[in-house]
CSV table of C-alpha atoms in Angstrom, one decimal:
chain,number,residue,atom,x,y,z
P,1,UNK,CA,25.1,56.6,42.4
P,2,UNK,CA,22.6,59.1,43.5
P,3,UNK,CA,22.5,62.3,41.4
P,4,UNK,CA,21.4,65.5,43.1
P,5,UNK,CA,20.0,68.2,41.0
P,6,UNK,CA,20.8,71.8,42.0
P,7,UNK,CA,19.3,74.5,39.7
P,8,UNK,CA,21.6,77.1,41.1
P,9,UNK,CA,24.6,75.0,40.4
P,10,UNK,CA,23.5,74.2,36.8
P,11,UNK,CA,23.0,77.9,36.1
P,12,UNK,CA,26.4,78.7,37.5
P,13,UNK,CA,28.1,76.0,35.5
P,14,UNK,CA,26.4,77.2,32.3
P,15,UNK,CA,27.6,80.7,32.9
P,16,UNK,CA,31.1,79.4,33.5
P,17,UNK,CA,31.1,77.6,30.2
P,18,UNK,CA,29.7,80.6,28.3
P,19,UNK,CA,32.4,82.9,29.9
P,20,UNK,CA,35.2,80.5,29.1
P,21,UNK,CA,34.1,79.9,25.6
P,22,UNK,CA,33.8,76.2,26.2
P,23,UNK,CA,30.7,76.0,24.1
P,24,UNK,CA,32.5,77.3,21.0
P,25,UNK,CA,35.9,75.5,21.5
P,26,UNK,CA,34.5,72.0,21.9
P,27,UNK,CA,31.4,71.4,19.8
P,28,UNK,CA,29.3,68.5,21.1
P,29,UNK,CA,29.1,65.6,18.7
P,30,UNK,CA,27.4,62.3,18.8
P,31,UNK,CA,29.6,59.4,19.8
P,32,UNK,CA,29.8,56.3,21.8
P,33,UNK,CA,31.7,56.0,25.0
P,34,UNK,CA,34.0,53.5,23.2
P,35,UNK,CA,35.0,56.1,20.6
P,36,UNK,CA,36.4,58.6,23.1
P,37,UNK,CA,40.0,58.9,23.9
P,38,UNK,CA,41.4,58.4,27.4
P,39,UNK,CA,42.5,62.0,27.5
P,40,UNK,CA,39.0,63.2,26.7
P,41,UNK,CA,37.6,61.0,29.4
P,42,UNK,CA,40.2,62.1,32.0
P,43,UNK,CA,39.6,65.8,31.0
P,44,UNK,CA,35.7,65.2,31.4
P,45,UNK,CA,36.4,63.5,34.8
P,46,UNK,CA,38.6,66.4,35.9
P,47,UNK,CA,35.9,69.0,35.0
P,48,UNK,CA,33.3,67.1,36.7
P,49,UNK,CA,35.3,66.6,39.9
P,50,UNK,CA,36.1,70.3,39.9
P,51,UNK,CA,32.5,71.2,39.4
P,52,UNK,CA,31.5,68.8,42.2
P,53,UNK,CA,34.0,70.5,44.5
P,54,UNK,CA,32.6,73.9,43.8
P,55,UNK,CA,29.1,72.8,44.5
P,56,UNK,CA,30.1,71.1,47.7
P,57,UNK,CA,31.9,74.3,48.8
P,58,UNK,CA,28.7,76.3,48.1
P,59,UNK,CA,26.6,73.8,50.1
P,60,UNK,CA,29.1,73.9,52.9
P,61,UNK,CA,28.9,77.8,53.0
P,62,UNK,CA,25.2,77.6,53.2
P,63,UNK,CA,25.2,75.1,56.0
P,64,UNK,CA,27.8,77.2,58.0
P,65,UNK,CA,25.6,80.2,57.5
P,66,UNK,CA,22.5,78.5,58.8
P,67,UNK,CA,24.4,77.3,61.8
P,68,UNK,CA,25.6,80.9,62.5
P,69,UNK,CA,22.1,82.1,62.4
P,70,UNK,CA,21.2,79.5,65.1
P,71,UNK,CA,24.1,80.7,67.2
P,72,UNK,CA,23.0,84.3,66.8
P,73,UNK,CA,19.6,83.3,68.2
P,74,UNK,CA,21.4,81.9,71.3
P,75,UNK,CA,23.4,85.1,71.7
P,76,UNK,CA,20.1,86.9,71.6
P,77,UNK,CA,18.9,84.9,74.5
P,78,UNK,CA,22.0,86.0,76.5
P,79,UNK,CA,21.1,89.6,75.6
P,80,UNK,CA,17.6,89.0,76.8
P,81,UNK,CA,19.0,87.7,80.1
P,82,UNK,CA,21.0,90.9,80.5
P,83,UNK,CA,18.0,93.0,79.8
P,84,UNK,CA,15.9,91.2,82.3
P,85,UNK,CA,18.6,91.3,84.8
P,86,UNK,CA,19.0,95.1,84.4
P,87,UNK,CA,15.9,97.0,83.7
P,88,UNK,CA,13.0,94.6,84.5
P,89,UNK,CA,14.8,93.3,87.5
P,90,UNK,CA,15.4,96.8,88.9
P,91,UNK,CA,11.7,97.7,88.7
P,92,UNK,CA,10.6,94.3,90.1
P,93,UNK,CA,13.3,94.6,92.8
P,94,UNK,CA,12.0,97.9,93.9
P,95,UNK,CA,8.4,96.8,94.0
P,96,UNK,CA,9.2,93.5,95.7
P,97,UNK,CA,11.6,95.1,98.2
P,98,UNK,CA,9.0,97.7,99.2
P,99,UNK,CA,6.4,95.0,99.6
P,100,UNK,CA,8.6,92.7,101.7
P,101,UNK,CA,9.9,95.6,103.8
P,102,UNK,CA,6.3,95.9,105.2
P,103,UNK,CA,6.7,92.4,106.7
P,104,UNK,CA,10.5,91.8,107.1
P,105,UNK,CA,13.3,94.1,107.8
P,106,UNK,CA,14.4,96.1,104.8
P,107,UNK,CA,17.8,94.4,104.5
P,108,UNK,CA,16.2,90.9,104.3
P,109,UNK,CA,13.6,92.0,101.7
P,110,UNK,CA,16.4,93.4,99.5
P,111,UNK,CA,18.4,90.2,99.9
P,112,UNK,CA,15.5,87.9,98.9
P,113,UNK,CA,14.6,90.1,95.9
P,114,UNK,CA,18.2,90.1,94.7
P,115,UNK,CA,18.5,86.3,94.9
P,116,UNK,CA,15.4,85.8,92.9
P,117,UNK,CA,16.5,88.2,90.2
P,118,UNK,CA,19.9,86.4,89.9
P,119,UNK,CA,18.1,83.1,89.7
P,120,UNK,CA,16.0,84.3,86.7
P,121,UNK,CA,19.1,85.8,84.9
P,122,UNK,CA,20.8,82.4,85.5
P,123,UNK,CA,18.0,80.4,83.9
P,124,UNK,CA,18.0,82.7,80.8
P,125,UNK,CA,21.7,82.4,80.5
P,126,UNK,CA,21.5,78.5,80.7
P,127,UNK,CA,18.9,78.5,77.9
P,128,UNK,CA,21.0,80.8,75.7
P,129,UNK,CA,24.1,78.6,76.3
P,130,UNK,CA,22.3,75.5,75.3
P,131,UNK,CA,21.1,77.2,72.1
P,132,UNK,CA,24.6,78.2,71.2
P,133,UNK,CA,26.0,74.7,72.0
P,134,UNK,CA,23.5,73.3,69.5
P,135,UNK,CA,24.7,75.6,66.8
P,136,UNK,CA,28.4,74.8,67.4
P,137,UNK,CA,30.8,73.8,65.8
P,138,UNK,CA,29.9,75.6,62.6
P,139,UNK,CA,31.1,72.7,60.5
P,140,UNK,CA,29.0,71.6,57.5
P,141,UNK,CA,28.5,68.1,58.7
P,142,UNK,CA,25.8,67.3,56.1
P,143,UNK,CA,27.8,68.6,53.2
P,144,UNK,CA,30.9,66.7,54.3
P,145,UNK,CA,28.9,63.5,54.4
P,146,UNK,CA,27.6,64.1,50.9
P,147,UNK,CA,31.1,64.8,49.7
P,148,UNK,CA,32.2,61.5,51.3
P,149,UNK,CA,29.3,59.7,49.5
P,150,UNK,CA,30.3,61.3,46.2
P,151,UNK,CA,33.9,60.2,46.6
P,152,UNK,CA,32.9,56.7,47.3
P,153,UNK,CA,30.6,56.7,44.2
P,154,UNK,CA,33.5,58.0,42.1
P,155,UNK,CA,35.8,55.3,43.5
P,156,UNK,CA,33.3,52.7,42.6
P,157,UNK,CA,32.9,53.9,39.1
P,158,UNK,CA,36.6,54.1,38.5
P,159,UNK,CA,37.1,50.5,39.8
P,160,UNK,CA,34.7,49.1,37.2
C-alpha cells in the first residue's frame, strides 16, 4: 500500500486530536499488535477511514478549484472575443471600409469588412469554448482515483 504524506493533513489531524482531548483520554503505550483488543483495532480503523475521507474531500475540493480556474480562463477568452468584436472591430471596420470604398462601392466595402470581423470573433469564441471544454466537468478525477486505490488497499489488508 502506498502511503501519501500530506503535511497540511497531518497538522489538521493533530489539531483535531488536541481539540477533542484525544491525547489526554487515551495515553499511548507500548504494545504488540497481538495484545490489542478487536474493539481497539476496529476503533483505530474507523478513525483512520474517517481521517482518510476528510483528506480525500480536501483533495477533491482543491482539484475542483483548479478546474474552475481553468474554466474561468476560457470565459476570459469569450470576453476577449466580445471586446474584439465590439471596440477593435468598430475602429478597424471604419478604417477598412473607408479604404475599400475608394475601390469598391461603399456597400460592398462595408459587407466585406463586417464578414471579416465576424470571422475573427468566431475564431476567438471557438478557442474559448475549447478551453472551457477542457476544464469541464469539474469532477475531481485524480482524487477519486486515489480514493479507489485506498479502498482497494484497505480491502486487501482486511482480507489478510
